[in-house]
Amino acid sequence: MDAIAQEKTAESIATDLALAIHEHRLSPGAKLSEDEVGEIFGVSRTVVRAALQRLAHDRLVELKRNRGAFVAKPTVKEAREVFEARALLEPRTARSAAERTTEADMIRLRSHIAEEHAALHAGNPGRALFLSGLFHTEIARIANQATVEAFIVQLVARSSLIIALYWQRRNALCESHAHHALLDALKHHDGDRAEELMKHHLLDLLSSLDLRNSESAPRSLREALRH
Amino acid sequence: MDAIAQEKTAESIATDLALAIHEHRLSPGAKLSEDEVGEIFGVSRTVVRAALQRLAHDRLVELKRNRGAFVAKPTVKEAREVFEARALLEPRTARSAAERTTEADMIRLRSHIAEEHAALHAGNPGRALFLSGLFHTEIARIANQATVEAFIVQLVARSSLIIALYWQRRNALCESHAHHALLDALKHHDGDRAEELMKHHLLDLLSSLDLRNSESAPRSLREALRH
DNA sequence: GCGGACAAAATCGTATACAATAATGGCGAC
DNA sequence: GTCGCCATTATTGTATACGATTTTGTCCGC
């Protein structure tokens, strides 16, 4: 429904769709028809399929044979696994980042936080959440570990889906505080503190989710009959 | 040149190609023509493209626009990053695995090691290397962390390419020893020891590579002119 | 004999057409 | 009236055709 973009590559379409998912403009379970997406972006189904396959590999969409592509609906187990993986990767990556942070990095991070605040006060929580995730990927970039960064990008994106499904309270303020504290640790090249802060930040994030007793019951009873 | 497989899915083709790369039957830099691959597997270029895109996402092949698909040639920096990521993920995953290892898991692991030995003595070092990698992914599977497991699968596959490029000495015996020690730690549910063993095993693996002074000079001088 | 430019060939990028499969609606039987 | 079966429809899976870009081989000029 937005402006019809003139960009045509599969990469850009995948990025646009990922952004829409990240900002919760596309909800978990939403169907992504090849014809529809292709018409929106003004391209053939061929390139749309490439984009969808890419997103499927990132676990942002689920491809069901002869059924189509749907925005993924992570289970509770997957949610725990994603945060387990983040707990393995991000704290020590934050430590590495702290040891390498430059003034240019600080400026970039501060601008991200400022944007996040602005989006939040402008009543755009989706964009604020996206920028909040970007903060994490930026830290991975500063650590100069492209391989780990790619993993974290993927995990942050999936976290966005998880938050869309299992978010329970709106303590975004707490998050901002954690990011500010991390920023300070990076500024002083305090690797120990950065690692510890990131570790607890992820635990806080996890504890803000409602991951109880959904293991047996599907989220929507429609899902139970469809299988 | 092998038997023409009747399987037709993009998934199976990607798996076959990944196995060939893993076993060093396809060398880094080898070109994967869409027409050629399609003819070998008896499918159209469409499905071959899907398979290649999947492998490209795993960084096993590199897609160059209007040039084609080539088996990836990880740089020294990428090699270090891959082992850095493995160092973050695998030791603690081995710890988790040790706490959950069942008798069935032990049987499976022992059979993998036996196969590895058999392949090595049968003069098939490529397959032995593949099975050696499978040992690591099996541990991730035992830890019951599908998300982390997917990352490790990817890292192990890329490690195979790295070994193909930077291997310097044939100390496969040492590896087998490390795997046996890990097996023992898992058997006794000794998480501390499993974590420590995995950590040092990865360091040994890394130190067995020749990652010196290739940062400025490309591996083949052809590569320098092609860019 | 060597270098550069042009032409021919090959390969990839995209769109479209057809086939296969699953969802939907209607019809008939009980 | 309700349940089950079958035809219709819609959507995806695959193949093929055409256009764009790159590569390579050849020819001419120097």
Coordinates of C-alpha atoms (C1' of nucleotides) in Angstrom, one line a residue:
Chain A
M1 CA 0.0 0.0 0.0
D2 CA 3.0 2.2 0.3
A3 CA 4.7 3.9 -2.6
I4 CA 5.6 1.6 -5.3
A5 CA 9.4 1.3 -5.1
Q6 CA 11.4 1.3 -8.3
E7 CA 14.1 -0.8 -6.9
K8 CA 14.0 -4.3 -8.3
T9 CA 16.6 -6.6 -6.8
A10 CA 15.7 -9.6 -4.7
E11 CA 18.1 -8.2 -2.1
S12 CA 16.2 -5.0 -1.7
I13 CA 12.8 -6.7 -1.6
A14 CA 14.1 -9.0 1.1
T15 CA 15.4 -6.0 3.1
D16 CA 12.1 -4.2 2.7
L17 CA 10.1 -7.2 3.9
A18 CA 12.6 -7.8 6.8
L19 CA 12.2 -4.2 7.8
A20 CA 8.4 -4.5 7.8
I21 CA 8.6 -7.6 9.9
H22 CA 11.1 -6.0 12.2
E23 CA 8.8 -3.0 12.7
H24 CA 5.9 -5.2 13.3
R25 CA 4.1 -4.0 10.2
L26 CA 3.8 -7.6 9.2
S27 CA 2.6 -9.9 11.9
P28 CA 3.6 -13.5 12.6
G29 CA 1.6 -15.8 10.5
A30 CA 0.8 -13.3 7.8
K31 CA 0.8 -14.8 4.3
L32 CA 3.2 -13.4 1.7
S33 CA 1.6 -14.3 -1.7
E34 CA 4.2 -14.4 -4.5
D35 CA 1.8 -12.7 -6.9
E36 CA 0.9 -10.0 -4.4
V37 CA 4.4 -9.2 -3.4
G38 CA 5.5 -9.2 -7.0
E39 CA 2.9 -6.8 -8.0
I40 CA 3.7 -4.4 -5.1
F41 CA 7.3 -4.3 -6.0
G42 CA 6.7 -4.4 -9.8
V43 CA 8.8 -7.5 -10.4
S44 CA 8.1 -11.1 -11.5
R45 CA 7.5 -14.0 -9.1
T46 CA 11.0 -15.3 -9.9
V47 CA 12.7 -12.5 -8.0
V48 CA 10.1 -12.6 -5.2
R49 CA 10.8 -16.2 -4.7
A50 CA 14.5 -15.5 -4.3
A51 CA 13.7 -12.9 -1.7
L52 CA 11.4 -15.2 0.2
Q53 CA 13.9 -18.0 0.1
R54 CA 16.5 -15.7 1.6
L55 CA 14.1 -14.7 4.4
A56 CA 13.2 -18.3 4.9
H57 CA 16.9 -19.1 5.5
D58 CA 17.0 -16.4 8.1
R59 CA 13.9 -18.0 9.7
L60 CA 11.9 -14.9 9.3
V61 CA 9.4 -16.5 7.0
E62 CA 8.3 -20.2 6.8
L63 CA 8.0 -21.8 3.4
K64 CA 5.3 -24.5 3.2
R65 CA 5.4 -26.6 0.1
N66 CA 2.5 -25.8 -2.3
R67 CA 1.1 -23.6 0.4
G68 CA 3.2 -20.4 0.2
A69 CA 5.3 -18.2 2.4
F70 CA 4.2 -17.0 5.9
V71 CA 5.8 -14.7 8.4
A72 CA 7.3 -17.1 10.9
K73 CA 5.7 -17.8 14.3
P74 CA 8.6 -18.8 16.6
T75 CA 7.6 -21.4 19.3
V76 CA 8.4 -20.9 22.9
K77 CA 11.3 -23.4 22.5
E78 CA 12.7 -21.4 19.6
A79 CA 12.3 -18.3 21.6
R80 CA 14.4 -19.7 24.4
E81 CA 17.0 -21.0 22.0
V82 CA 17.3 -17.7 20.3
F83 CA 18.1 -15.9 23.6
E84 CA 20.4 -18.8 24.6
A85 CA 22.3 -18.2 21.4
R86 CA 22.4 -14.5 22.0
A87 CA 23.7 -15.1 25.5
L88 CA 26.6 -17.1 24.0
L89 CA 27.5 -14.6 21.4
E90 CA 26.7 -11.0 22.5
P91 CA 28.3 -10.6 25.9
R92 CA 31.8 -11.5 24.7
T93 CA 31.2 -9.6 21.5
A94 CA 30.4 -6.5 23.6
R95 CA 33.7 -7.0 25.4
S96 CA 35.6 -7.1 22.1
A97 CA 33.7 -4.1 20.9
A98 CA 34.6 -2.1 24.1
E99 CA 38.3 -2.7 23.4
R100 CA 38.0 -1.3 19.9
T101 CA 35.4 1.4 20.1
T102 CA 36.4 4.6 18.3
E103 CA 35.0 8.1 18.6
A104 CA 33.2 7.6 15.3
D105 CA 31.6 4.5 16.7
M106 CA 30.4 6.5 19.7
I107 CA 28.8 9.2 17.5
R108 CA 27.0 6.5 15.5
L109 CA 25.7 4.7 18.6
R110 CA 24.5 8.0 20.2
S111 CA 22.7 8.9 17.1
H112 CA 21.0 5.5 17.1
I113 CA 19.8 6.0 20.7
A114 CA 18.6 9.5 19.9
E115 CA 16.6 8.2 16.9
E116 CA 15.2 5.4 19.1
H117 CA 14.0 8.0 21.7
A118 CA 12.6 10.2 19.0
A119 CA 10.6 7.3 17.4
L120 CA 9.3 6.3 20.8
H121 CA 8.1 9.7 21.6
A122 CA 6.6 10.1 18.1
G123 CA 4.4 7.1 18.9
N124 CA 6.2 4.7 16.6
P125 CA 7.1 1.8 18.9
G126 CA 7.8 -0.5 16.0
R127 CA 10.6 1.7 14.6
A128 CA 11.9 2.2 18.1
L129 CA 12.1 -1.5 18.5
F130 CA 13.9 -1.9 15.2
L131 CA 16.5 0.8 16.2
S132 CA 16.9 -0.9 19.5
G133 CA 17.9 -4.1 17.7
L134 CA 20.2 -2.1 15.4
F135 CA 22.1 -1.1 18.5
H136 CA 23.0 -4.7 19.1
T137 CA 24.1 -5.3 15.6
E138 CA 26.2 -2.1 15.7
I139 CA 28.1 -3.4 18.6
A140 CA 28.8 -6.6 16.7
R141 CA 30.1 -4.5 13.8
I142 CA 32.4 -2.5 16.1
A143 CA 33.9 -5.8 17.3
N144 CA 35.0 -6.3 13.7
Q145 CA 33.7 -9.9 13.6
A146 CA 31.6 -10.1 10.5
T147 CA 30.8 -13.8 10.9
V148 CA 29.4 -13.3 14.5
E149 CA 27.8 -10.1 13.3
A150 CA 25.8 -12.0 10.7
F151 CA 24.6 -14.4 13.3
I152 CA 23.6 -11.6 15.7
V153 CA 21.7 -9.8 12.9
Q154 CA 19.7 -12.9 12.3
L155 CA 19.1 -13.5 16.0
V156 CA 18.0 -9.9 16.6
A157 CA 15.6 -10.2 13.7
R158 CA 14.1 -13.3 15.1
S159 CA 13.9 -11.7 18.5
S160 CA 11.7 -9.1 16.9
L161 CA 9.2 -11.8 16.0
I162 CA 9.5 -13.3 19.4
I163 CA 8.8 -9.9 21.0
A164 CA 5.8 -9.5 18.8
L165 CA 4.4 -12.8 20.0
Y166 CA 5.4 -13.0 23.7
W167 CA 5.8 -9.4 24.8
Q168 CA 4.0 -8.8 28.1
R169 CA 4.9 -5.4 29.6
R170 CA 6.1 -2.1 28.1
N171 CA 9.3 -1.5 29.9
A172 CA 11.0 0.1 27.0
L173 CA 12.5 2.6 29.3
C174 CA 14.5 0.0 31.1
E175 CA 15.9 -1.0 27.8
S176 CA 17.1 2.4 27.0
H177 CA 18.8 2.6 30.3
A178 CA 20.7 -0.6 29.6
H179 CA 21.8 0.8 26.2
H180 CA 23.0 4.0 27.9
A181 CA 25.0 2.0 30.4
L182 CA 26.5 -0.1 27.6
L183 CA 27.4 3.1 25.8
D184 CA 29.2 4.3 28.8
A185 CA 31.2 1.1 29.2
L186 CA 32.2 1.2 25.5
K187 CA 33.2 4.8 25.9
H188 CA 35.6 3.9 28.7
H189 CA 36.8 0.7 26.9
D190 CA 35.7 -1.3 29.9
G191 CA 35.4 -4.8 28.4
D192 CA 34.5 -6.5 31.7
R193 CA 31.6 -4.1 32.4
A194 CA 30.4 -4.2 28.8
E195 CA 30.3 -8.0 28.9
E196 CA 28.5 -8.0 32.2
L197 CA 26.0 -5.4 31.1
M198 CA 25.1 -7.1 27.9
K199 CA 24.7 -10.4 29.7
H200 CA 22.2 -8.9 32.2
H201 CA 20.5 -6.9 29.5
L202 CA 19.7 -10.0 27.6
L203 CA 18.5 -11.7 30.7
D204 CA 16.2 -8.8 31.4
L205 CA 14.9 -8.9 27.9
L206 CA 14.2 -12.6 28.2
S207 CA 12.5 -12.2 31.6
S208 CA 10.2 -9.5 30.1
L209 CA 8.7 -12.2 27.8
D210 CA 5.8 -14.4 28.8
L211 CA 7.1 -17.9 27.8
R212 CA 4.9 -19.9 30.1
N213 CA 2.8 -23.0 29.4
S214 CA 2.4 -22.4 25.7
E215 CA 4.3 -25.6 25.0
S216 CA 1.3 -27.8 24.4
A217 CA -1.4 -25.4 23.3
P218 CA -0.9 -23.7 20.0
R219 CA -1.3 -19.9 20.0
S220 CA -4.4 -19.9 17.8
L221 CA -6.7 -22.8 17.7
R222 CA -7.0 -22.4 14.0
E223 CA -3.4 -23.6 13.8
A224 CA -4.4 -26.8 15.6
L225 CA -6.9 -27.8 12.9
R226 CA -4.9 -26.7 10.0
H227 CA -2.2 -29.3 10.6
Chain B
M1 CA 30.3 -37.8 -13.4
D2 CA 28.7 -39.8 -10.7
A3 CA 25.4 -41.6 -11.1
I4 CA 22.6 -39.4 -12.2
A5 CA 20.4 -39.0 -9.1
Q6 CA 16.7 -39.1 -9.5
E7 CA 16.1 -36.8 -6.6
K8 CA 15.0 -33.5 -7.8
T9 CA 14.5 -31.0 -5.0
A10 CA 16.7 -28.0 -4.5
E11 CA 17.3 -29.1 -1.0
S12 CA 18.9 -32.4 -2.0
I13 CA 21.0 -30.7 -4.6
A14 CA 22.3 -28.2 -2.1
T15 CA 23.0 -31.1 0.3
D16 CA 24.9 -33.0 -2.4
L17 CA 26.9 -30.0 -3.4
A18 CA 27.7 -29.2 0.3
L19 CA 28.8 -32.8 0.8
A20 CA 31.1 -32.6 -2.2
I21 CA 32.6 -29.3 -0.8
H22 CA 32.9 -30.8 2.6
E23 CA 34.7 -33.8 1.4
H24 CA 37.0 -31.7 -0.7
R25 CA 35.8 -33.1 -4.0
L26 CA 35.0 -29.6 -5.0
S27 CA 37.9 -27.2 -4.4
P28 CA 37.6 -23.5 -3.4
G29 CA 37.2 -21.4 -6.4
A30 CA 35.7 -24.1 -8.6
K31 CA 33.0 -22.8 -10.9
L32 CA 29.5 -24.2 -10.5
S33 CA 27.8 -23.5 -13.9
E34 CA 24.0 -23.5 -13.6
D35 CA 23.6 -25.4 -16.9
E36 CA 26.2 -28.0 -16.0
V37 CA 24.8 -28.6 -12.5
G38 CA 21.3 -28.7 -13.9
E39 CA 22.2 -31.3 -16.4
I40 CA 24.0 -33.5 -13.9
F41 CA 21.0 -33.6 -11.6
G42 CA 18.5 -33.7 -14.4
V43 CA 16.7 -30.5 -13.3
S44 CA 16.1 -27.0 -14.7
R45 CA 18.3 -24.0 -13.9
T46 CA 15.5 -22.7 -11.7
V47 CA 15.9 -25.3 -9.0
V48 CA 19.7 -25.2 -9.4
R49 CA 19.6 -21.4 -8.7
A50 CA 17.6 -22.0 -5.6
A51 CA 20.2 -24.6 -4.4
L52 CA 23.1 -22.2 -5.2
Q53 CA 21.4 -19.3 -3.4
R54 CA 21.0 -21.5 -0.3
L55 CA 24.7 -22.4 -0.4
A56 CA 25.6 -18.8 -0.9
H57 CA 23.7 -17.9 2.2
D58 CA 25.8 -20.4 4.1
R59 CA 28.9 -18.8 2.6
L60 CA 29.9 -22.1 1.0
V61 CA 29.6 -20.6 -2.5
E62 CA 30.1 -17.0 -3.7
L63 CA 27.6 -15.6 -6.2
K64 CA 29.1 -13.0 -8.6
R65 CA 26.6 -11.1 -10.6
N66 CA 26.6 -12.1 -14.3
R67 CA 29.6 -14.2 -13.6
G68 CA 28.2 -17.3 -11.9
A69 CA 28.6 -19.3 -8.7
F70 CA 32.0 -20.3 -7.3
V71 CA 33.0 -22.4 -4.4
A72 CA 34.0 -19.9 -1.7
K73 CA 37.6 -19.1 -0.9
P74 CA 37.6 -17.8 2.7
T75 CA 40.2 -15.2 3.4
V76 CA 42.5 -15.4 6.4
K77 CA 40.4 -12.8 8.2
E78 CA 37.3 -14.9 7.6
A79 CA 39.1 -18.0 8.8
R80 CA 40.0 -16.3 12.0
E81 CA 36.4 -15.1 12.4
V82 CA 35.0 -18.5 11.9
F83 CA 37.1 -20.0 14.6
E84 CA 36.4 -17.1 16.8
A85 CA 32.7 -17.7 16.4
R86 CA 33.2 -21.4 17.0
A87 CA 35.2 -20.6 20.2
L88 CA 32.2 -18.6 21.4
L89 CA 29.6 -21.3 20.6
E90 CA 31.0 -24.7 20.9
P91 CA 32.7 -25.0 24.3
R92 CA 29.6 -24.0 26.2
T93 CA 27.5 -26.1 23.9
A94 CA 29.7 -29.1 24.7
R95 CA 29.0 -28.4 28.3
S96 CA 25.3 -28.4 27.8
A97 CA 25.6 -31.6 25.7
A98 CA 27.6 -33.3 28.5
E99 CA 24.7 -32.7 30.9
R100 CA 22.2 -34.3 28.6
T101 CA 24.1 -37.1 26.8
T102 CA 22.2 -40.4 26.7
E103 CA 23.3 -43.9 26.0
A104 CA 21.8 -43.6 22.5
D105 CA 23.8 -40.5 21.9
M106 CA 27.0 -42.3 23.0
I107 CA 26.4 -45.1 20.5
R108 CA 25.8 -42.7 17.7
L109 CA 29.0 -40.7 18.5
R110 CA 31.1 -43.9 18.8
S111 CA 29.8 -45.0 15.4
H112 CA 30.8 -41.7 13.9
I113 CA 34.3 -42.0 15.3
A114 CA 34.6 -45.6 14.1
E115 CA 33.5 -44.5 10.6
E116 CA 36.0 -41.7 10.7
H117 CA 38.8 -44.1 11.5
A118 CA 37.6 -46.5 8.8
A119 CA 37.5 -43.8 6.2
L120 CA 41.0 -42.6 7.2
H121 CA 42.5 -46.0 6.9
A122 CA 40.7 -46.6 3.7
G123 CA 42.6 -43.7 2.2
N124 CA 39.6 -41.4 2.1
P125 CA 40.8 -38.4 4.1
G126 CA 38.0 -36.2 2.7
R127 CA 35.3 -38.3 4.1
A128 CA 37.2 -38.6 7.4
L129 CA 37.3 -34.8 7.6
F130 CA 33.6 -34.7 6.9
L131 CA 32.8 -37.2 9.6
S132 CA 35.1 -35.3 12.0
G133 CA 33.0 -32.2 11.4
L134 CA 29.8 -34.2 11.9
F135 CA 31.1 -35.1 15.4
H136 CA 30.9 -31.4 16.3
T137 CA 27.4 -30.9 14.9
E138 CA 26.3 -34.0 16.7
I139 CA 27.3 -32.5 20.0
A140 CA 25.3 -29.4 19.2
R141 CA 22.3 -31.7 18.4
I142 CA 22.7 -33.5 21.8
A143 CA 22.7 -30.1 23.5
N144 CA 19.1 -29.7 22.1
Q145 CA 19.8 -26.2 20.9
A146 CA 18.6 -26.2 17.3
T147 CA 19.4 -22.5 16.7
V148 CA 23.0 -22.8 17.9
E149 CA 23.2 -26.1 16.1
A150 CA 22.4 -24.5 12.8
F151 CA 25.1 -21.9 13.3
I152 CA 27.6 -24.6 14.2
V153 CA 26.7 -26.6 11.1
Q154 CA 27.4 -23.6 9.0
L155 CA 30.7 -22.9 10.8
V156 CA 31.9 -26.5 10.5
A157 CA 31.1 -26.4 6.8
R158 CA 33.1 -23.2 6.3
S159 CA 35.9 -24.7 8.4
S160 CA 36.1 -27.5 5.8
L161 CA 36.8 -24.8 3.2
I162 CA 39.3 -23.1 5.5
I163 CA 41.1 -26.4 6.1
A164 CA 41.2 -27.1 2.4
L165 CA 43.0 -23.7 1.9
Y166 CA 45.2 -23.4 4.9
W167 CA 45.9 -26.9 6.2
Q168 CA 49.6 -27.3 6.8
R169 CA 50.3 -30.6 8.6
R170 CA 48.6 -33.9 8.7
N171 CA 48.0 -34.3 12.4
A172 CA 44.6 -36.0 12.0
L173 CA 45.7 -38.4 14.8
C174 CA 45.7 -35.6 17.3
E175 CA 42.1 -34.7 16.3
S176 CA 40.9 -38.2 16.9
H177 CA 42.5 -38.1 20.3
A178 CA 40.6 -34.9 21.1
H179 CA 37.3 -36.5 20.0
H180 CA 37.9 -39.5 22.1
A181 CA 38.6 -37.4 25.2
L182 CA 35.4 -35.4 24.5
L183 CA 33.5 -38.6 24.2
D184 CA 34.8 -39.7 27.6
A185 CA 33.8 -36.4 29.2
L186 CA 30.3 -36.7 27.7
K187 CA 30.0 -40.2 29.0
H188 CA 30.7 -39.1 32.5
H189 CA 28.5 -36.0 32.1
D190 CA 31.5 -33.9 33.0
G191 CA 30.4 -30.5 31.7
D192 CA 33.5 -28.6 33.0
R193 CA 35.8 -31.0 31.3
A194 CA 33.8 -31.1 28.0
E195 CA 33.9 -27.3 27.8
E196 CA 37.6 -27.2 28.5
L197 CA 38.4 -30.0 26.0
M198 CA 36.3 -28.4 23.3
K199 CA 38.0 -25.0 23.9
H200 CA 41.4 -26.5 23.5
H201 CA 40.5 -28.7 20.6
L202 CA 39.4 -25.7 18.7
L203 CA 42.6 -23.8 19.6
D204 CA 44.6 -26.8 18.4
L205 CA 42.7 -26.9 15.2
L206 CA 43.3 -23.2 14.6
S207 CA 47.0 -23.5 15.4
S208 CA 47.3 -26.3 12.9
L209 CA 46.5 -23.8 10.1
D210 CA 48.9 -21.6 8.3
L211 CA 47.3 -18.2 8.5
R212 CA 50.4 -16.1 8.1
N213 CA 51.1 -13.1 5.9
S214 CA 48.5 -14.0 3.2
E215 CA 46.6 -10.8 4.1
S216 CA 48.1 -8.7 1.3
A217 CA 48.9 -11.4 -1.3
P218 CA 46.0 -13.2 -2.9
R219 CA 46.3 -17.0 -3.0
S220 CA 46.4 -17.2 -6.8
L221 CA 47.8 -14.4 -8.8
R222 CA 45.0 -14.9 -11.3
E223 CA 42.7 -13.7 -8.6
A224 CA 44.6 -10.4 -8.4
L225 CA 44.1 -9.6 -12.1
R226 CA 40.5 -10.8 -12.3
H227 CA 39.2 -8.2 -9.8
Chain C
dG1 C1' 55.2 -9.4 -33.5
dC2 C1' 52.3 -7.0 -30.3
dG3 C1' 48.4 -4.4 -28.6
dG4 C1' 43.7 -2.9 -28.9
dA5 C1' 39.2 -3.0 -30.5
dC6 C1' 35.4 -5.3 -32.3
dA7 C1' 32.5 -9.3 -32.9
dA8 C1' 30.8 -13.8 -31.5
dA9 C1' 29.8 -17.0 -27.9
dA10 C1' 28.6 -18.3 -23.6
dT11 C1' 26.4 -17.5 -19.2
dC12 C1' 23.6 -15.3 -16.1
dG13 C1' 19.0 -12.4 -14.9
dT14 C1' 14.3 -12.0 -15.5
dA15 C1' 9.8 -12.9 -17.2
dT16 C1' 6.3 -15.8 -18.7
dA17 C1' 3.9 -20.2 -19.6
dC18 C1' 2.4 -24.6 -18.2
dA19 C1' 1.9 -28.4 -14.8
dA20 C1' 1.0 -30.0 -10.1
dT21 C1' -0.9 -29.6 -5.8
dA22 C1' -3.8 -27.9 -2.2
dA23 C1' -8.0 -25.1 -0.8
dT24 C1' -12.9 -24.0 -1.7
dG25 C1' -17.6 -24.4 -2.9
dG26 C1' -21.4 -27.1 -4.5
dC27 C1' -23.9 -31.2 -5.2
dG28 C1' -25.9 -35.4 -4.0
dA29 C1' -26.8 -39.2 -0.8
dC30 C1' -28.3 -40.8 3.5
Chain D
dG1 C1' -30.4 -31.3 7.7
dT2 C1' -25.8 -33.0 7.7
dC3 C1' -21.9 -35.5 6.0
dG4 C1' -19.0 -36.8 2.4
dC5 C1' -17.4 -36.7 -2.3
dC6 C1' -16.2 -34.3 -6.5
dA7 C1' -15.4 -30.3 -9.5
dT8 C1' -13.6 -25.8 -9.7
dT9 C1' -10.4 -22.3 -8.5
dA10 C1' -6.4 -20.3 -6.9
dT11 C1' -1.5 -20.6 -5.8
dT12 C1' 2.8 -22.6 -5.9
dG13 C1' 6.6 -25.6 -8.5
dT14 C1' 9.1 -26.1 -12.6
dA15 C1' 10.6 -25.5 -17.2
dT16 C1' 11.7 -22.7 -21.0
dA17 C1' 12.4 -18.4 -23.7
dC18 C1' 14.3 -14.0 -24.2
dG19 C1' 17.3 -10.1 -23.0
dA20 C1' 21.6 -8.3 -20.7
dT21 C1' 26.2 -8.7 -19.4
dT22 C1' 30.6 -10.6 -19.5
dT23 C1' 34.1 -13.3 -21.6
dT24 C1' 36.8 -14.8 -25.3
dG25 C1' 38.6 -15.2 -29.8
dT26 C1' 39.9 -12.9 -33.9
dC27 C1' 41.3 -9.4 -36.9
dC28 C1' 43.3 -5.2 -38.1
dG29 C1' 46.6 -1.5 -37.4
dC30 C1' 51.0 -0.2 -35.9

